């Protein structure tokens, strides 16, 4: 099929408005599941464009753009910022703060580029509204909160997203990635890893440092758990499959001459295959429990912190999309890439209704202030902030191409 | 030899004054090496009794009681409190605070009974001053600061203690111990363990949780160190010798999805034999260094936190003392006991001049408020506070007996 | 290009002769690098066909079939059996024995199907000799000894294989695989893993079981090495790359009440990427050495047992071959498959002269005596023995197709 | 009490006969529980002296010497040799062989000096027989087999030793020890360690080295068990108590490229206290079981190989014996020594009937052929063979003193 590329065209007015949106969003980031102002801002813009809107999952917004008969297509943009102190030196840098669950006030920054995602989504909504003549069908815009904590997609689904919005036949989403200027990068099949994070509280028995036989030493026990956990990847995962089991934190003890009563550590598991994930998590539970038994300690407490689902690109839908993106952006601008071990909760939105989805990365252009040799500041860096252009235009063209490829048959 | 037990006799006035001293000291504890008010208080009392006095090692006080020809004998009492919030409910409980090295203000408590040590020392000085007729020689009272941190004895020796005070032929010291009402407990030979504490900073290389191959994982490395360190006691120490190697703390990482750049742990080593200590510490260094090499990590940093020397009771002097204590306190009140794995810097004072020393424990009587079945609150507990009597009288009688056994031949 | 499939045709006489060859070879297996009778047998057959022949690398045979101008193509078949007691019950089962390096006499069996490889090679040589009219060029048949021990390819190259034989532009090879009846399975790029095996001798210090402090315990040291080695795969290999580090054996100690002087273990490393291999082997050396240091033990001895090189299929040559095999065998019979973690020294032959090579698996049909549900006995099983047909015919057709695709332009 | 030392006197004839006995026994050692010729030899000698005798526990011999009213005293000598090839170069060196349980023929040697024990026992029986006038009571001589394997004492007790022999009020025993010339060494209380040996069979699941995920790796599992077991001594045993846990053997795997189905190791535990033994063995079971669970492996099989009981010297009986030995041998020749971590099944004989026992070491004089600096060959060495004198005379005088101290009141 062929896209009417005229519909993608951004006039100077469009571009100016888009940049204004972006600067505003970048300067006003909010923490996950607290995106109240961002939600109000999006709601106002969508309503103004004439979309049907509703709040969903707390601070999530859905905008439905109906345009006659035809396919229903979903498009998702995530909206939350991060507890990072921005250090980009930009005139539109964030100076806002937020409050963590434990009450701490922290600086907040759009350190993962979700501001570009919202801007691209709103701009696509505007273009599609203005050119209802060029397509036919329905687009469901999903502005999802809480991606960073893996909470938002689940919250929207549980709040009845698919009871309230028309069911799409496919859902698209994309993420800005620094350094890929002008291109999109897509994986066929698995696109991003599942990620599961747990907190493990290891209970022992406190005693003076000179009385180990009166203790159950939770630090020695924790150390043996960490050592033993290494065998999951080294011996239990098929050598040609991928899994990472990282213990990101370990904390126990207050004073060198006291064996503490407990210790705790967190573990982060990344896998691509559901089978591998199940085996790794099962082995983790088995090892943690058995090592406690080996120490004569009580059963450790395992708390799930976050769980990011698989992000799987339907292969046939991905091939179709790559073909049409190649036409619009140029063959060289569409790169098939292997899956990445990063994680996303995007996949949950389509999984909930059993429809295909495709997710890709679009190029964020590094700030001009960087000299040529400097490494590009990555996502979650205090220096992260792609240059506004061509970043945003690339994103809009990719989003519009994907949407029009499904509804542009008018 | 026989002690003139009349000299030990405490009149009602003595007792009243002693209790007053104790209540004051208990209510005004100070942190290690910050015992300025305590030092001034002791100085005032000793001067008033007519002793020669001098400050030594910061907040240490020496009082010299010269009484004609005869042996020179040393007696040491330590003076510092602990950063513990007292919870005894006593009317003379501490409500004071102190400031830690890092600036934190903390509650302070005489949670290890050093207030009884000072009271006993001052009372013995008074009795000996009043009864100069009954003995002949010189007693050097050493009120030592900073025992809890292992700093005070070294500070006094380095500040010229033995250049300024007459050199004793023996030094005595004692420690209150809850639950031994009315008795003294003495070890022949080794009395308390040497204790060495180190902080180990393990440097790795930070990376995202999904990129272990980009990291040198300091948590996995630290865990292997802790596991490997277990072999020191299990395989390197003679099965009939004692050693404890406790890792009291292990801390690394801030977030489950980041492999941190470093981790740190503290280790506390207790030994009785100089040879065993040397081997254990050498093996610790060897293992810590080699495990870092095994991970391809840089050499870890090892910082010595504290080092408590051997507390060794000269066997012959101990036998003499036990005999005379048996005469005065009764045979049943003098108990020979095995060494304890706790530690002290008392030994350093005599070691510095190569003279014998003897250290023992005297009975702290539990508070009457305890019912019979309750466990006796131990040293360093917020409930620690022996009943004033017979605790103090036992301490005074033991101290006087020891001193008079050397100088009471007049 | 198109193959003249008439050349592939096996007459009844061809087939009968081929089966006779196979039965003889199967009944007379020889151990690696001791294939003297097999070599004489092959030599006699090739000479009889009129090929130029020479012995190379001990028991290796090269047969050169010159047929006018045109490309030079290599074809390799390996010739050795295994120290396994055959238990197939076949009337042509092996009853022979061989002598291991240590003097032990052991049963020998063609338990990996190299007898099919030799049979296919000899039959291809016969067909090409008979139909010199149908092609033009030179085929170099390499009958390689010692594949099981990774010695043969190296021995032939070092014995001047490529000084004596004309240099081919490509080398082909194939391996029978049970259960793939009628098909060939090919990987593009990496086809089989590199495999490195080491023996590690850990020296400690002997002592009575009751005197661990007099020992350096090589069993505890070896256990820590094994545990520590798990971190190579779990933390040092990129999660999307493959590596296996298996400790196949560990042996130490003769009696429960003696700490032995030494222990030894063997390690087998499998990797696909040269970079990964280098890192894994480097980390192994680092860990083994550092753990010995951690125990205060002398540097362990590391002996390389075998080293199997990469088996890499030139992608473009593989695509060409797959296309032509598809034509001849049918599209469904040519399966692209991922690389396998098994190993081969085939790759060395082409690597030595920098020419491309392609290696594939051809279907071994299970013996009819198996009922449908029984698992197919795998390579190295005492029950391994593919049914003679269609196994051999599949192998001959695949070999001929590959060779003719290069030289069949006449 | 005072010993009539005249009874101890060895005439030249006594000495000559004793040396002849010894040379014969030394030249004809037998393996544990196979001491048939030794038993016949002893039986003949005892019968000839007029003692009541009976076989007990297979190759054990009991000789009862009744001499009127008075106490019954036991004396035990063990009789077995070791599977060692003697290399002493003595003219009476052993050249005999024996057959192990698995059928292997091995050289046999009196490498632990049990030949001196038998000689001393027989000579004491002779002296007591000749001087019935000098004492009154009954002596029960127990010539026990199978000490080296911990089987003999149990076998005798189970065969009804104490149903058949009169019950003694105390049992004595002694062991030659090289280098203590002319002295006896005795511990008050615990004299030798309890020793428990187990074989642990770790079942996993076999797989090819390249398929760890198909395996349960018993070598990695065994390594984790060995590592984890180190924590028993390092963390679970009171620092002032003794325990050794040695893994003397570990064996698993036949080939570097196969993950084996199982592995096995042996563990040897030495303790002095029943409580410590119980805790250590309990922790061993707990760790072995839990580590198997951590691997998802079946419960390992634990087989007890040997169990040596406590060898405890009744303190009061020991003091009595030391006093009388001091009188006879001289104060300097009687040395109180700490317990040793070696083991004995002697204790079982007295434990079975709840009577006290005392066990000591008597001085073995090194062979004259040694120059002064050479280390004395220890027990179980191929060079072990104390000089005949003064070794045997020391042993006889010690045995006679002990026996007469109980029955010599006539």
Coordinates of N, CA and C in Angstrom, one line a residue, chain C residues 57-215:
Chain C
X57 N 49.5 -36.6 7.5 CA 49.1 -36.5 8.9 C 48.9 -37.8 9.6
X58 N 49.8 -38.7 9.3 CA 49.7 -40.0 9.9 C 48.8 -41.0 9.2
X59 N 47.5 -41.0 9.6 CA 46.6 -41.9 9.0 C 45.6 -41.2 8.1
X60 N 45.9 -40.0 7.7 CA 45.0 -39.3 6.8 C 45.3 -39.7 5.3
X61 N 44.3 -39.6 4.5 CA 44.5 -40.0 3.1 C 44.0 -38.8 2.2
X62 N 44.7 -38.4 1.2 CA 44.2 -37.5 0.2 C 44.1 -38.1 -1.1
X63 N 42.9 -37.9 -1.8 CA 42.8 -38.4 -3.1 C 42.4 -37.3 -4.1
X64 N 43.2 -37.1 -5.1 CA 43.0 -36.0 -6.0 C 42.5 -36.5 -7.3
X65 N 41.3 -36.0 -7.7 CA 40.7 -36.4 -8.9 C 40.7 -35.2 -9.9
X66 N 41.7 -35.3 -10.8 CA 41.8 -34.2 -11.8 C 41.0 -34.5 -13.0
X67 N 40.3 -33.5 -13.5 CA 39.5 -33.7 -14.7 C 39.4 -32.4 -15.5
X68 N 40.6 -32.1 -16.1 CA 40.7 -30.9 -17.0 C 40.6 -29.6 -16.2
X69 N 40.5 -28.6 -17.0 CA 40.4 -27.2 -16.4 C 39.2 -27.0 -15.5
X70 N 39.3 -26.0 -14.7 CA 38.1 -25.7 -13.9 C 38.5 -25.6 -12.5
X71 N 37.4 -25.3 -11.7 CA 37.7 -25.0 -10.3 C 38.2 -26.2 -9.5
X72 N 38.9 -25.9 -8.4 CA 39.4 -27.0 -7.5 C 38.5 -26.9 -6.3
X73 N 37.9 -28.1 -5.9 CA 36.9 -28.1 -4.8 C 37.4 -29.2 -3.8
X74 N 37.3 -28.9 -2.5 CA 37.7 -29.9 -1.5 C 36.4 -30.6 -0.9
X75 N 36.6 -31.8 -0.5 CA 35.5 -32.5 0.2 C 36.2 -33.4 1.3
X76 N 35.7 -33.2 2.5 CA 36.3 -33.9 3.6 C 35.4 -34.9 4.3
X77 N 35.9 -36.1 4.5 CA 35.2 -37.1 5.3 C 36.1 -37.5 6.5
X78 N 35.6 -37.6 7.7 CA 36.5 -38.1 8.8 C 36.3 -39.6 9.0
X79 N 37.3 -40.2 9.6 CA 37.4 -41.7 9.5 C 37.4 -42.4 10.8
X80 N 37.5 -41.7 12.0 CA 37.7 -42.5 13.2 C 36.5 -42.9 13.9
X81 N 36.7 -44.0 14.8 CA 35.6 -44.5 15.6 C 35.8 -44.1 17.1
X82 N 35.1 -44.7 18.0 CA 35.0 -44.2 19.4 C 35.2 -45.4 20.3
X83 N 35.8 -45.2 21.5 CA 35.9 -46.3 22.5 C 34.6 -46.6 23.2
X84 N 33.6 -47.2 22.4 CA 32.3 -47.5 22.9 C 32.0 -49.0 22.6
X85 N 31.4 -49.7 23.5 CA 31.0 -51.1 23.2 C 29.7 -51.1 22.4
X86 N 29.7 -51.4 21.2 CA 28.5 -51.4 20.3 C 27.4 -52.3 20.9
X87 N 26.2 -51.8 20.9 CA 25.1 -52.6 21.4 C 23.9 -52.6 20.5
X88 N 24.2 -52.5 19.2 CA 23.1 -52.3 18.2 C 22.4 -53.6 17.9
X89 N 23.1 -54.7 18.1 CA 22.5 -56.0 17.7 C 22.6 -56.2 16.2
X90 N 23.2 -55.4 15.4 CA 23.2 -55.5 13.9 C 24.2 -56.6 13.6
X91 N 23.9 -57.3 12.4 CA 24.8 -58.4 12.0 C 26.2 -57.9 11.6
X92 N 26.3 -56.6 11.3 CA 27.6 -56.0 10.9 C 28.2 -55.1 12.1
X93 N 27.7 -55.4 13.3 CA 28.2 -54.6 14.4 C 29.6 -54.9 14.7
X94 N 30.3 -53.9 15.3 CA 31.7 -54.0 15.6 C 32.0 -54.9 16.8
X95 N 33.0 -55.7 16.6 CA 33.5 -56.5 17.8 C 35.0 -56.3 18.0
X96 N 35.5 -55.3 17.4 CA 36.9 -55.0 17.5 C 37.3 -54.2 18.8
X97 N 38.6 -54.2 19.1 CA 39.0 -53.4 20.2 C 40.2 -52.6 19.8
X98 N 40.5 -51.6 20.6 CA 41.7 -50.8 20.4 C 42.4 -50.5 21.7
X99 N 43.5 -49.8 21.6 CA 44.3 -49.6 22.8 C 44.5 -48.1 23.0
X100 N 44.0 -47.7 24.2 CA 44.1 -46.2 24.5 C 45.6 -45.9 24.8
X101 N 45.8 -44.6 24.9 CA 47.2 -44.0 25.2 C 47.7 -44.7 26.4
X102 N 46.9 -44.9 27.4 CA 47.4 -45.5 28.7 C 47.5 -47.0 28.7
X103 N 47.3 -47.6 27.5 CA 47.6 -49.0 27.4 C 46.3 -49.9 27.6
X104 N 45.2 -49.3 28.0 CA 44.0 -50.0 28.2 C 43.4 -50.5 26.9
X105 N 43.0 -51.7 26.8 CA 42.3 -52.2 25.6 C 40.8 -52.0 25.8
X106 N 40.2 -51.4 24.8 CA 38.8 -51.0 24.9 C 38.1 -51.4 23.6
X107 N 36.8 -51.7 23.7 CA 36.0 -51.9 22.5 C 35.9 -50.6 21.7
X108 N 35.8 -50.8 20.4 CA 35.7 -49.7 19.5 C 34.5 -49.8 18.6
X109 N 33.9 -48.6 18.4 CA 32.6 -48.6 17.6 C 32.5 -47.4 16.7
X110 N 31.9 -47.5 15.6 CA 31.6 -46.3 14.8 C 30.4 -45.7 15.4
X111 N 30.5 -45.1 16.5 CA 29.4 -44.5 17.3 C 29.0 -43.1 16.9
X112 N 29.8 -42.6 15.9 CA 29.4 -41.2 15.5 C 29.2 -41.1 14.0
X113 N 29.1 -42.3 13.3 CA 28.7 -42.4 11.9 C 29.8 -42.0 10.9
X114 N 31.1 -41.9 11.4 CA 32.1 -41.6 10.4 C 32.2 -42.6 9.3
X115 N 31.7 -43.8 9.6 CA 31.7 -44.9 8.5 C 30.8 -44.4 7.4
X116 N 29.7 -43.7 7.7 CA 28.8 -43.2 6.6 C 29.6 -42.2 5.8
X117 N 30.4 -41.4 6.5 CA 31.1 -40.3 5.9 C 32.1 -40.8 4.8
X118 N 32.9 -41.9 5.3 CA 33.8 -42.5 4.4 C 33.1 -43.1 3.2
X119 N 32.0 -43.8 3.5 CA 31.3 -44.5 2.4 C 30.8 -43.5 1.4
X120 N 30.2 -42.4 1.9 CA 29.7 -41.4 1.0 C 30.8 -40.8 0.1
X121 N 32.0 -40.5 0.8 CA 33.1 -39.9 0.0 C 33.6 -40.9 -1.0
X122 N 33.8 -42.1 -0.7 CA 34.2 -43.1 -1.7 C 33.3 -43.3 -2.9
X123 N 32.0 -43.3 -2.5 CA 31.0 -43.4 -3.6 C 30.9 -42.2 -4.5
X124 N 31.1 -41.0 -3.9 CA 31.1 -39.8 -4.7 C 32.3 -39.8 -5.6
X125 N 33.4 -40.3 -5.1 CA 34.6 -40.4 -5.9 C 34.4 -41.3 -7.1
X126 N 33.7 -42.4 -6.8 CA 33.4 -43.4 -7.9 C 32.5 -42.8 -9.0
X127 N 31.4 -42.1 -8.5 CA 30.5 -41.5 -9.5 C 31.2 -40.4 -10.3
X128 N 32.0 -39.6 -9.7 CA 32.7 -38.5 -10.5 C 33.7 -39.1 -11.4
X129 N 34.3 -40.2 -11.0 CA 35.3 -40.8 -11.9 C 34.6 -41.4 -13.2
X130 N 33.4 -42.0 -12.9 CA 32.7 -42.7 -14.0 C 32.1 -41.6 -15.0
X131 N 31.8 -40.5 -14.4 CA 31.2 -39.5 -15.3 C 32.0 -38.2 -15.5
X132 N 33.3 -38.4 -15.8 CA 34.2 -37.3 -16.1 C 33.7 -36.4 -17.2
X133 N 32.8 -37.0 -18.0 CA 32.2 -36.2 -19.1 C 31.3 -35.0 -18.6
X134 N 30.8 -35.2 -17.4 CA 29.7 -34.3 -16.9 C 30.3 -33.1 -16.1
X135 N 31.6 -33.1 -15.9 CA 32.1 -32.0 -15.2 C 33.5 -31.7 -15.5
X136 N 34.1 -30.6 -15.0 CA 35.4 -30.3 -15.4 C 36.1 -29.5 -14.2
X137 N 37.3 -29.9 -13.9 CA 38.0 -29.3 -12.7 C 38.7 -30.3 -11.9
X138 N 38.9 -30.1 -10.6 CA 39.6 -31.0 -9.8 C 38.9 -31.1 -8.4
X139 N 38.7 -32.4 -8.0 CA 38.2 -32.5 -6.6 C 39.2 -33.2 -5.7
X140 N 39.4 -32.5 -4.6 CA 40.4 -33.0 -3.6 C 39.6 -33.7 -2.5
X141 N 39.7 -35.1 -2.4 CA 39.0 -35.8 -1.3 C 40.0 -35.9 -0.1
X142 N 39.5 -35.4 1.0 CA 40.3 -35.5 2.2 C 39.7 -36.4 3.2
X143 N 40.4 -37.6 3.4 CA 39.9 -38.5 4.4 C 40.7 -38.3 5.7
X144 N 40.0 -37.6 6.6 CA 40.7 -37.0 7.8 C 40.6 -37.9 9.0
X145 N 41.7 -38.3 9.7 CA 41.7 -39.0 10.9 C 41.4 -38.1 12.1
X146 N 41.3 -38.8 13.2 CA 41.3 -38.1 14.5 C 40.4 -36.9 14.7
X147 N 39.2 -37.0 14.2 CA 38.2 -35.8 14.4 C 37.8 -35.8 15.9
X148 N 37.5 -37.0 16.4 CA 37.0 -37.0 17.8 C 37.9 -36.4 18.8
X149 N 39.1 -36.4 18.6 CA 40.1 -35.8 19.5 C 40.6 -34.5 19.1
X150 N 40.1 -34.0 18.0 CA 40.5 -32.7 17.5 C 41.9 -32.6 17.0
X151 N 42.5 -33.8 16.6 CA 43.9 -33.8 16.2 C 44.1 -33.9 14.7
X152 N 43.1 -34.5 14.0 CA 43.4 -34.9 12.6 C 43.6 -33.7 11.7
X153 N 42.7 -32.7 11.7 CA 42.8 -31.7 10.7 C 44.1 -30.9 10.9
X154 N 44.5 -30.7 12.2 CA 45.7 -30.0 12.4 C 46.9 -30.9 11.9
X155 N 46.8 -32.2 12.2 CA 47.9 -33.0 11.8 C 48.1 -33.0 10.3
X156 N 47.0 -33.0 9.5 CA 47.1 -33.0 8.1 C 47.7 -31.6 7.6
X157 N 47.2 -30.5 8.1 CA 47.7 -29.2 7.7 C 49.2 -29.1 8.0
X158 N 49.6 -29.6 9.2 CA 51.0 -29.5 9.6 C 51.9 -30.4 8.8
X159 N 51.2 -31.4 8.3 CA 52.0 -32.4 7.5 C 52.1 -31.9 6.0
X160 N 51.7 -30.7 5.8 CA 51.8 -30.1 4.4 C 50.7 -30.4 3.4
X161 N 49.5 -30.6 4.0 CA 48.4 -30.9 3.1 C 48.3 -30.0 1.9
X162 N 48.4 -28.7 2.2 CA 48.2 -27.7 1.1 C 49.4 -27.4 0.3
X163 N 50.5 -28.0 0.7 CA 51.7 -28.0 -0.2 C 51.6 -29.1 -1.2
X164 N 51.0 -30.2 -0.8 CA 51.0 -31.4 -1.6 C 49.7 -31.4 -2.5
X165 N 48.6 -30.9 -2.0 CA 47.4 -31.0 -2.8 C 47.1 -29.6 -3.5
X166 N 46.4 -29.6 -4.6 CA 46.0 -28.3 -5.2 C 45.1 -27.6 -4.2
X167 N 45.2 -26.3 -4.2 CA 44.5 -25.4 -3.3 C 43.1 -25.3 -3.8
X168 N 42.0 -25.7 -3.0 CA 40.7 -25.6 -3.5 C 40.1 -24.1 -3.3
X169 N 39.1 -23.8 -4.0 CA 38.5 -22.5 -3.8 C 37.4 -22.6 -2.7
X170 N 37.0 -23.8 -2.4 CA 36.0 -24.0 -1.3 C 36.1 -25.4 -0.8
X171 N 35.8 -25.7 0.4 CA 35.8 -27.0 0.9 C 34.4 -27.4 1.5
X172 N 33.9 -28.5 1.2 CA 32.7 -29.0 1.7 C 32.9 -30.2 2.7
X173 N 31.9 -30.3 3.6 CA 31.9 -31.4 4.5 C 30.6 -31.6 5.1
X174 N 30.3 -32.9 5.5 CA 28.9 -33.1 6.1 C 29.0 -34.2 7.2
X175 N 28.0 -34.2 8.0 CA 27.9 -35.1 9.1 C 26.5 -35.7 9.2
X176 N 26.5 -37.0 9.4 CA 25.2 -37.7 9.5 C 24.6 -37.3 10.9
X177 N 23.3 -37.2 10.9 CA 22.6 -36.8 12.2 C 21.3 -37.6 12.2
X178 N 21.1 -38.4 13.3 CA 20.0 -39.3 13.3 C 18.7 -38.5 13.4
X179 N 17.7 -39.0 12.7 CA 16.4 -38.4 12.9 C 16.0 -37.4 11.9
X180 N 16.9 -37.0 11.0 CA 16.6 -35.9 10.0 C 16.3 -36.5 8.6
X181 N 15.8 -37.7 8.7 CA 15.6 -38.5 7.4 C 15.3 -37.7 6.2
X182 N 16.2 -37.9 5.2 CA 16.0 -37.3 3.9 C 16.3 -35.9 3.7
X183 N 16.7 -35.2 4.8 CA 16.9 -33.8 4.7 C 18.4 -33.4 4.9
X184 N 18.7 -32.2 4.6 CA 20.0 -31.6 5.1 C 19.7 -30.3 5.9
X185 N 20.5 -30.1 6.9 CA 20.3 -28.9 7.8 C 21.6 -28.1 7.8
X186 N 21.4 -26.8 7.4 CA 22.6 -26.0 7.2 C 22.4 -24.7 8.0
X187 N 23.5 -24.2 8.6 CA 23.5 -22.9 9.2 C 24.2 -21.9 8.3
X188 N 23.7 -20.7 8.3 CA 24.5 -19.6 7.6 C 25.4 -18.9 8.6
X189 N 26.6 -18.8 8.3 CA 27.6 -18.2 9.2 C 28.1 -19.3 10.2
X190 N 28.1 -18.9 11.5 CA 28.6 -19.9 12.4 C 27.7 -21.2 12.4
X191 N 28.4 -22.3 12.3 CA 27.7 -23.6 12.2 C 27.8 -24.4 13.5
X192 N 29.0 -24.4 14.0 CA 29.2 -25.2 15.2 C 30.1 -24.4 16.1
X193 N 30.1 -24.8 17.4 CA 30.8 -24.0 18.4 C 32.3 -24.4 18.4
X194 N 33.1 -23.4 18.8 CA 34.5 -23.7 19.2 C 34.4 -24.4 20.5
X195 N 35.3 -25.4 20.7 CA 35.4 -26.1 22.0 C 36.8 -26.2 22.5
X196 N 37.0 -25.8 23.7 CA 38.4 -25.9 24.3 C 38.3 -26.7 25.5
X197 N 39.1 -27.7 25.6 CA 39.1 -28.5 26.9 C 40.5 -28.4 27.6
X198 N 40.4 -28.1 28.9 CA 41.6 -28.0 29.7 C 41.6 -29.0 30.8
X199 N 42.8 -29.4 31.3 CA 42.9 -30.1 32.5 C 43.6 -29.2 33.5
X200 N 43.1 -29.0 34.7 CA 43.7 -28.2 35.7 C 44.1 -29.0 36.9
X201 N 45.4 -28.9 37.2 CA 45.9 -29.6 38.3 C 46.1 -28.6 39.5
X202 N 45.4 -28.8 40.5 CA 45.4 -27.9 41.7 C 46.3 -28.5 42.7
X203 N 47.4 -27.8 43.0 CA 48.4 -28.3 44.0 C 48.1 -27.6 45.4
X204 N 48.0 -28.4 46.4 CA 47.8 -27.9 47.7 C 48.9 -28.4 48.6
X205 N 48.6 -28.8 49.8 CA 49.6 -29.3 50.7 C 48.8 -30.4 51.6
X206 N 49.4 -31.6 51.6 CA 48.7 -32.7 52.2 C 48.8 -32.6 53.8
X207 N 47.8 -33.1 54.4 CA 47.9 -33.2 55.9 C 46.8 -34.1 56.4
X208 N 46.9 -34.6 57.6 CA 45.9 -35.4 58.2 C 44.6 -34.6 58.3
X209 N 43.5 -35.3 58.2 CA 42.2 -34.6 58.2 C 42.0 -33.8 59.4
X210 N 42.7 -34.1 60.5 CA 42.5 -33.4 61.7 C 43.4 -32.1 61.8
X211 N 44.2 -31.9 60.8 CA 45.1 -30.8 60.8 C 45.0 -29.9 59.6
X212 N 43.8 -29.3 59.5 CA 43.6 -28.4 58.3 C 44.5 -27.3 58.2
X213 N 45.0 -26.8 59.4 CA 45.9 -25.6 59.4 C 47.3 -26.0 58.9
X214 N 47.6 -27.3 58.8 CA 48.8 -27.7 58.3 C 48.7 -27.9 56.8
X215 N 47.5 -27.9 56.3 CA 47.3 -28.2 54.8 C 47.0 -26.9 54.0

